[in-house]
CSV table of N, CA and C in Angstrom, one decimal:
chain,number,residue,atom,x,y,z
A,1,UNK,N,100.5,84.0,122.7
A,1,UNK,CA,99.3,84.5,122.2
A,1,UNK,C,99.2,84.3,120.7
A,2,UNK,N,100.1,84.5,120.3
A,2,UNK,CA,100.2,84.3,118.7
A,2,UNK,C,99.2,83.0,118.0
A,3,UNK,N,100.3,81.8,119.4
A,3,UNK,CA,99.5,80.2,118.5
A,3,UNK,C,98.0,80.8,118.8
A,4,UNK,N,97.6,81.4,119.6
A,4,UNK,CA,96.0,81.5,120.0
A,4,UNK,C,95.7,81.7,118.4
A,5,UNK,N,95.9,83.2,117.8
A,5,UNK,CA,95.5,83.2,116.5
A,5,UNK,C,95.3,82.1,115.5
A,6,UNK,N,96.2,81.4,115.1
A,6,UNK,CA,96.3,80.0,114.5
A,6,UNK,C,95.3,79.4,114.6
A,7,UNK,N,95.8,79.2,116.1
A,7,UNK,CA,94.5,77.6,116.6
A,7,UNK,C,93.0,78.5,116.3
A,8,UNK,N,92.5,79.4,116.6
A,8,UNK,CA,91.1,79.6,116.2
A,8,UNK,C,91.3,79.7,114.8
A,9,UNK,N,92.0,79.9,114.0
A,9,UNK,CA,91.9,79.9,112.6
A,9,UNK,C,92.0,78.4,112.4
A,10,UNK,N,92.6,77.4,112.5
A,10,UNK,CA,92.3,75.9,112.4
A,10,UNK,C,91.1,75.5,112.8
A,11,UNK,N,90.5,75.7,114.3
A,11,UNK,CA,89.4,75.6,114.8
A,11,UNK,C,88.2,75.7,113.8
A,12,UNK,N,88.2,76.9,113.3
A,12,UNK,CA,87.3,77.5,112.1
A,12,UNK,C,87.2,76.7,111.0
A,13,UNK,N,88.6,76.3,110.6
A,13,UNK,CA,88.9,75.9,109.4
A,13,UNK,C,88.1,74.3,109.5
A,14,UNK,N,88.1,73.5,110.6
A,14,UNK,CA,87.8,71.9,111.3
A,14,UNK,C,86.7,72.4,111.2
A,15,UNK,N,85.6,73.1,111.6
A,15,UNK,CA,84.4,72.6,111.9
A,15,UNK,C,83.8,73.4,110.5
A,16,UNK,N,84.9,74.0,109.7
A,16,UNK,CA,84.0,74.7,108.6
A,16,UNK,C,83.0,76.4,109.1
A,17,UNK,N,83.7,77.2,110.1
A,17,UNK,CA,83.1,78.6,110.2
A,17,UNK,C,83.9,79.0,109.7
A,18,UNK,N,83.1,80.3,109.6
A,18,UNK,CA,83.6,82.0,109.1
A,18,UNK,C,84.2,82.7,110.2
A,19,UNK,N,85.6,82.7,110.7
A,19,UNK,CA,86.2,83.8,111.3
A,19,UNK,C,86.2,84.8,111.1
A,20,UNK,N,85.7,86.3,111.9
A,20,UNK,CA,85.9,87.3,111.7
A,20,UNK,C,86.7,88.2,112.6
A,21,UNK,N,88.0,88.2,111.8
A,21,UNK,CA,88.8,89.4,112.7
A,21,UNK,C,88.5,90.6,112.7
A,22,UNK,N,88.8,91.1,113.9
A,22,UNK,CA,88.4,92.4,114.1
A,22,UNK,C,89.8,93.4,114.8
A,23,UNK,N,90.1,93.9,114.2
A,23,UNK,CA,91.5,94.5,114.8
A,23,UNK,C,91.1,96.1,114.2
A,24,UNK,N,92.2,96.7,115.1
A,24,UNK,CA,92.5,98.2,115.4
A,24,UNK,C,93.1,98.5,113.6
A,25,UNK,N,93.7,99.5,113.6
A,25,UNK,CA,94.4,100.0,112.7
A,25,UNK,C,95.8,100.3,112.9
A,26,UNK,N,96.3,99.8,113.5
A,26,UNK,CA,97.9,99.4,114.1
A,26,UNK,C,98.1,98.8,113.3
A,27,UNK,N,98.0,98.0,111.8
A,27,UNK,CA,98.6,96.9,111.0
A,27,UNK,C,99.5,98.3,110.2
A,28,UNK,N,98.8,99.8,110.3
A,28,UNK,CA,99.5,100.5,109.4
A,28,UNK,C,100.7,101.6,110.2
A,29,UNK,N,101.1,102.5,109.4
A,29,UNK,CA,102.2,102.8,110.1
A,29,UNK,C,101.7,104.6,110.2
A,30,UNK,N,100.4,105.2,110.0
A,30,UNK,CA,99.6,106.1,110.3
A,30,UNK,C,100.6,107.6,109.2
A,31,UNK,N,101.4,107.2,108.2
A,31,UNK,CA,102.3,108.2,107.4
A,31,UNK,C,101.5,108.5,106.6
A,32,UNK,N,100.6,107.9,106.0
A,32,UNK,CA,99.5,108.1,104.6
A,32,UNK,C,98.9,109.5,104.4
A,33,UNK,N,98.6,109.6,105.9
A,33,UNK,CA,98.3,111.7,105.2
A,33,UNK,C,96.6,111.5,104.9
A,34,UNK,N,95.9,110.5,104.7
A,34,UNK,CA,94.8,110.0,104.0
A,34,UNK,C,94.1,108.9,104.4
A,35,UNK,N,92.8,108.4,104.7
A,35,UNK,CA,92.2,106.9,104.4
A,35,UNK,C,93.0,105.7,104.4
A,36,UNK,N,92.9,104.9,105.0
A,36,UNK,CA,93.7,103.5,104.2
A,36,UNK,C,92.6,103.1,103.5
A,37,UNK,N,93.0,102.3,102.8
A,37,UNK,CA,92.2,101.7,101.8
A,37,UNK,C,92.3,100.0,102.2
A,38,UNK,N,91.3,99.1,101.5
A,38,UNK,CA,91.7,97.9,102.0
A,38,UNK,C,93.0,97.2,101.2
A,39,UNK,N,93.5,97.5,100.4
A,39,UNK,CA,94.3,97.2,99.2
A,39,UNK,C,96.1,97.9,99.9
A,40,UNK,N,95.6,98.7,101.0
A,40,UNK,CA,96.9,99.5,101.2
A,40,UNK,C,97.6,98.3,101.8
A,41,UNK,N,99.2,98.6,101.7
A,41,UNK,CA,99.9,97.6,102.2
A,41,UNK,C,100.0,97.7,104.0
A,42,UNK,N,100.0,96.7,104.7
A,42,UNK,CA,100.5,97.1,106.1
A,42,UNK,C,101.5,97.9,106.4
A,43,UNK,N,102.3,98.4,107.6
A,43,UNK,CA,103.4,98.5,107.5
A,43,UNK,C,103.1,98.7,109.0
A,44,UNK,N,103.3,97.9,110.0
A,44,UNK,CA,103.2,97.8,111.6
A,44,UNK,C,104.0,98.4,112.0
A,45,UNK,N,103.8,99.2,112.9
A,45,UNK,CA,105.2,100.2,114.0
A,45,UNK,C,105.2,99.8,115.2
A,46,UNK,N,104.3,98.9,115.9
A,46,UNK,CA,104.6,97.9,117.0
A,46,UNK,C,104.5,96.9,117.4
A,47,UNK,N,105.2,96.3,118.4
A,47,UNK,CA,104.8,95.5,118.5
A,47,UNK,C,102.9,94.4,118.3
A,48,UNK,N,102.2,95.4,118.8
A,48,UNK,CA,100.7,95.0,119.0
A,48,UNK,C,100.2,95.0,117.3
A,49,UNK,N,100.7,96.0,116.4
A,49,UNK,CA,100.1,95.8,115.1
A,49,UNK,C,100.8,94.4,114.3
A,50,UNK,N,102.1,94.4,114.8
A,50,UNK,CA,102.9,92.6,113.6
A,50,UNK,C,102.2,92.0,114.9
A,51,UNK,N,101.9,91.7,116.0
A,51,UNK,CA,100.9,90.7,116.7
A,51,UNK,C,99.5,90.3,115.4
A,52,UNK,N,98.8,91.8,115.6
A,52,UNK,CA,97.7,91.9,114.5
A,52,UNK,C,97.5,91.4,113.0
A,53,UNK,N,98.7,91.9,112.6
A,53,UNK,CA,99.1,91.4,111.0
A,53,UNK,C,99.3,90.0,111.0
A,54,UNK,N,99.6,89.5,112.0
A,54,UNK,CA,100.0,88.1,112.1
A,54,UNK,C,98.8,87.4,112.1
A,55,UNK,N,97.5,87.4,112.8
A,55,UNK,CA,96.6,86.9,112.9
A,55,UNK,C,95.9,87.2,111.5
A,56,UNK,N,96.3,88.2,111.1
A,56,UNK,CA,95.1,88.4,109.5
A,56,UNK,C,96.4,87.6,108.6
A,57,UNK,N,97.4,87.0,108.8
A,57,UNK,CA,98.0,86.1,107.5
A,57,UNK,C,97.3,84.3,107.8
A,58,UNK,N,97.4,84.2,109.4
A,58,UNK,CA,97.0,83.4,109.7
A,58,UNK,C,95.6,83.2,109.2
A,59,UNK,N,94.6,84.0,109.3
A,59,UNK,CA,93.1,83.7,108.6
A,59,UNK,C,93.2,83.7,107.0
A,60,UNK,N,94.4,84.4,106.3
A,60,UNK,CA,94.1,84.1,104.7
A,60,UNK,C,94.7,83.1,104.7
A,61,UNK,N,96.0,82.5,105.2
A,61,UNK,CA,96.7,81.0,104.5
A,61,UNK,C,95.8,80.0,105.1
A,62,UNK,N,94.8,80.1,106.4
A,62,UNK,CA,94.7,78.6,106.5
A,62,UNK,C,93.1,78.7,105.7
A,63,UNK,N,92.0,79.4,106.0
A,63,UNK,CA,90.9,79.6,105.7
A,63,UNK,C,90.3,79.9,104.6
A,64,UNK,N,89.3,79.8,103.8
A,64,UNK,CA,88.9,80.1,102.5
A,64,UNK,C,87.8,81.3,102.9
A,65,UNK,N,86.8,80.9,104.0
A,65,UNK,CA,85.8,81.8,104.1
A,65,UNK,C,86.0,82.8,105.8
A,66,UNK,N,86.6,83.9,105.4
A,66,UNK,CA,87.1,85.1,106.5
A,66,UNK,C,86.5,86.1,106.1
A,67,UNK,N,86.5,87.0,107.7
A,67,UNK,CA,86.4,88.7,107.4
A,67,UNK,C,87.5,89.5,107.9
A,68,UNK,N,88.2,90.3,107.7
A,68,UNK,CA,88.7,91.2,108.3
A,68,UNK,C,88.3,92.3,108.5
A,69,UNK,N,88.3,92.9,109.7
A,69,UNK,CA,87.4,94.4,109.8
A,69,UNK,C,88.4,95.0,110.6
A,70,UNK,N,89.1,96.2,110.0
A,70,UNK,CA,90.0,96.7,110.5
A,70,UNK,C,89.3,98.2,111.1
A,71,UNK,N,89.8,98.7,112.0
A,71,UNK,CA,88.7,100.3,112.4
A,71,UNK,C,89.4,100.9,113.5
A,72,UNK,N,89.4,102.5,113.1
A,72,UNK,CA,90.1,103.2,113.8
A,72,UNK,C,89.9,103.5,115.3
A,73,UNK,N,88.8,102.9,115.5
A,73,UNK,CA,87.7,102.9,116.7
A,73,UNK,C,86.9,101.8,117.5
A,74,UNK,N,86.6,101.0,118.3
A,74,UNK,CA,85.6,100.3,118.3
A,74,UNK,C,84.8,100.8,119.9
């Protein structure tokens, strides 16, 4: 599942779209007490959030034009 991330991030990158990830809030490790902020660092506690984190490295290293939309809810 992982290469899946990638490959739509190349995919994107070939034809020239805007990927928009959309993930949970599992990249963090929920200790904060407070908001995350977008600036806050990750810190994944399972498996499924370093899955997650992985796909938001994969959309900054290969792509120029991304969204990330992280939310506690969808």
């Amino acid at each position: 599942m992982e290469n899946a991330q990638k490959n739509l991030a190349l995919a994107c990158n070939r034809i020239n779209k805007i990927l928009i990830h959309i993930l949970m809030n599992y990249v963090f490790g929920g200790e904060k007490g407070s908001h995350y902020l977008p600036d806050d660092l990750p810190d994944p506690i399972n498996h499924y959030g370093m899955f997650k984190l992985k796909g938001e490295k994969y959309a900054q290293e290969i792509l120029k034009d991304y969204f990330i939309l992280r939310t506690s809810r969808l």
